[in-house]
Short mmCIF file of C-alpha atoms in Angstrom, two decimals:
data_model
loop_
_atom_site.label_atom_id
_atom_site.label_comp_id
_atom_site.label_asym_id
_atom_site.label_seq_id
_atom_site.Cartn_x
_atom_site.Cartn_y
_atom_site.Cartn_z
CA ASP P 1 66.05 10.92 251.52
CA LEU P 2 63.18 10.87 249.04
CA HIS P 3 60.90 8.69 251.17
CA SER P 4 61.11 10.93 254.22
CA THR P 5 60.63 14.04 252.07
CA SER P 6 57.42 12.69 250.53
CA ARG P 7 56.23 11.62 253.99
CA ARG P 8 56.81 15.15 255.34
CA GLN P 9 55.00 16.63 252.35
CA ARG P 10 52.03 14.33 252.96
CA GLN P 11 51.96 15.31 256.64
CA MET P 12 52.04 18.99 255.71
CA CYS P 13 49.14 18.50 253.29
CA ILE P 14 47.11 16.71 255.96
CA GLU P 15 47.93 19.41 258.53
CA THR P 16 46.86 22.13 256.09
CA GLU P 17 43.60 20.33 255.36
CA ILE P 18 42.93 19.80 259.07
CA CYS P 19 43.56 23.51 259.73
CA THR P 20 41.06 24.39 257.03
CA LEU P 21 38.45 22.02 258.45
CA VAL P 22 38.99 23.19 262.04
CA ALA P 23 38.55 26.77 260.83
CA ALA P 24 35.30 25.64 259.18
CA ARG P 25 34.22 24.43 262.67
CA LEU P 26 34.10 20.72 261.91
CA SER P 27 34.51 18.39 264.87
CA ASN P 28 37.42 15.96 265.12
CA ARG P 29 34.99 13.14 264.31
CA GLU P 30 33.78 14.94 261.17
CA ILE P 31 37.35 15.71 260.10
CA ALA P 32 38.36 12.09 260.66
CA ALA P 33 35.49 10.83 258.51
CA LYS P 34 36.21 13.34 255.76
CA LEU P 35 39.95 12.53 255.61
CA PHE P 36 39.62 8.78 256.28
CA LEU P 37 41.65 9.03 259.50
CA SER P 38 40.94 7.88 263.02
CA GLU P 39 39.69 10.48 265.47
CA GLY P 40 42.86 9.87 267.51
CA SER P 41 45.03 10.71 264.49
CA VAL P 42 43.14 13.96 264.00
CA LYS P 43 43.74 14.85 267.66
CA GLN P 44 47.46 14.11 267.24
CA TYR P 45 47.66 16.27 264.13
CA CYS P 46 45.80 19.08 265.90
CA ASN P 47 48.14 18.93 268.88
CA ARG P 48 51.15 19.04 266.53
CA ILE P 49 49.66 22.06 264.74
CA TYR P 50 48.94 23.86 268.02
CA SER P 51 52.49 23.18 269.17
CA LYS P 52 54.01 24.50 265.93
CA LEU P 53 51.93 27.69 266.19
CA ASN P 54 52.46 28.09 269.96
CA ILE P 55 48.71 27.93 270.56
CA GLU P 56 47.86 27.09 274.17
CA GLY P 57 44.71 26.84 276.26
CA ASP P 58 41.67 24.63 276.37
CA THR P 59 40.40 22.90 273.24
CA ARG P 60 37.78 25.54 272.40
CA SER P 61 40.20 28.44 272.70
CA LYS P 62 42.83 26.56 270.67
CA ARG P 63 40.31 25.96 267.89
CA ARG P 64 39.21 29.62 267.95
CA ARG P 65 42.80 30.83 267.80
CA LEU P 66 43.62 28.45 264.96
CA ALA P 67 40.56 29.65 263.02
CA ALA P 68 41.65 33.27 263.58
CA TRP P 69 45.19 32.43 262.48
CA MET P 70 43.82 30.76 259.31
CA ALA P 71 41.65 33.82 258.57
CA ASN P 72 44.77 36.01 258.66
CA CYS P 73 46.80 33.85 256.26
#
């Protein structure tokens, strides 16, 4: 339905913005402040992004791999 479609689109926009900010090396706290989200929400979005892209490892390596992935898009 229309409501769920617009919700998915909003989530995709937030995920894209978070990817961009992670690639720019902002911390979760900085991303949260910039997007008016809680730090916990940013962590959840990041984990969802990592899962979608099959990125595994510790937090630093995940962030590096996401930044590399973004650079290749």
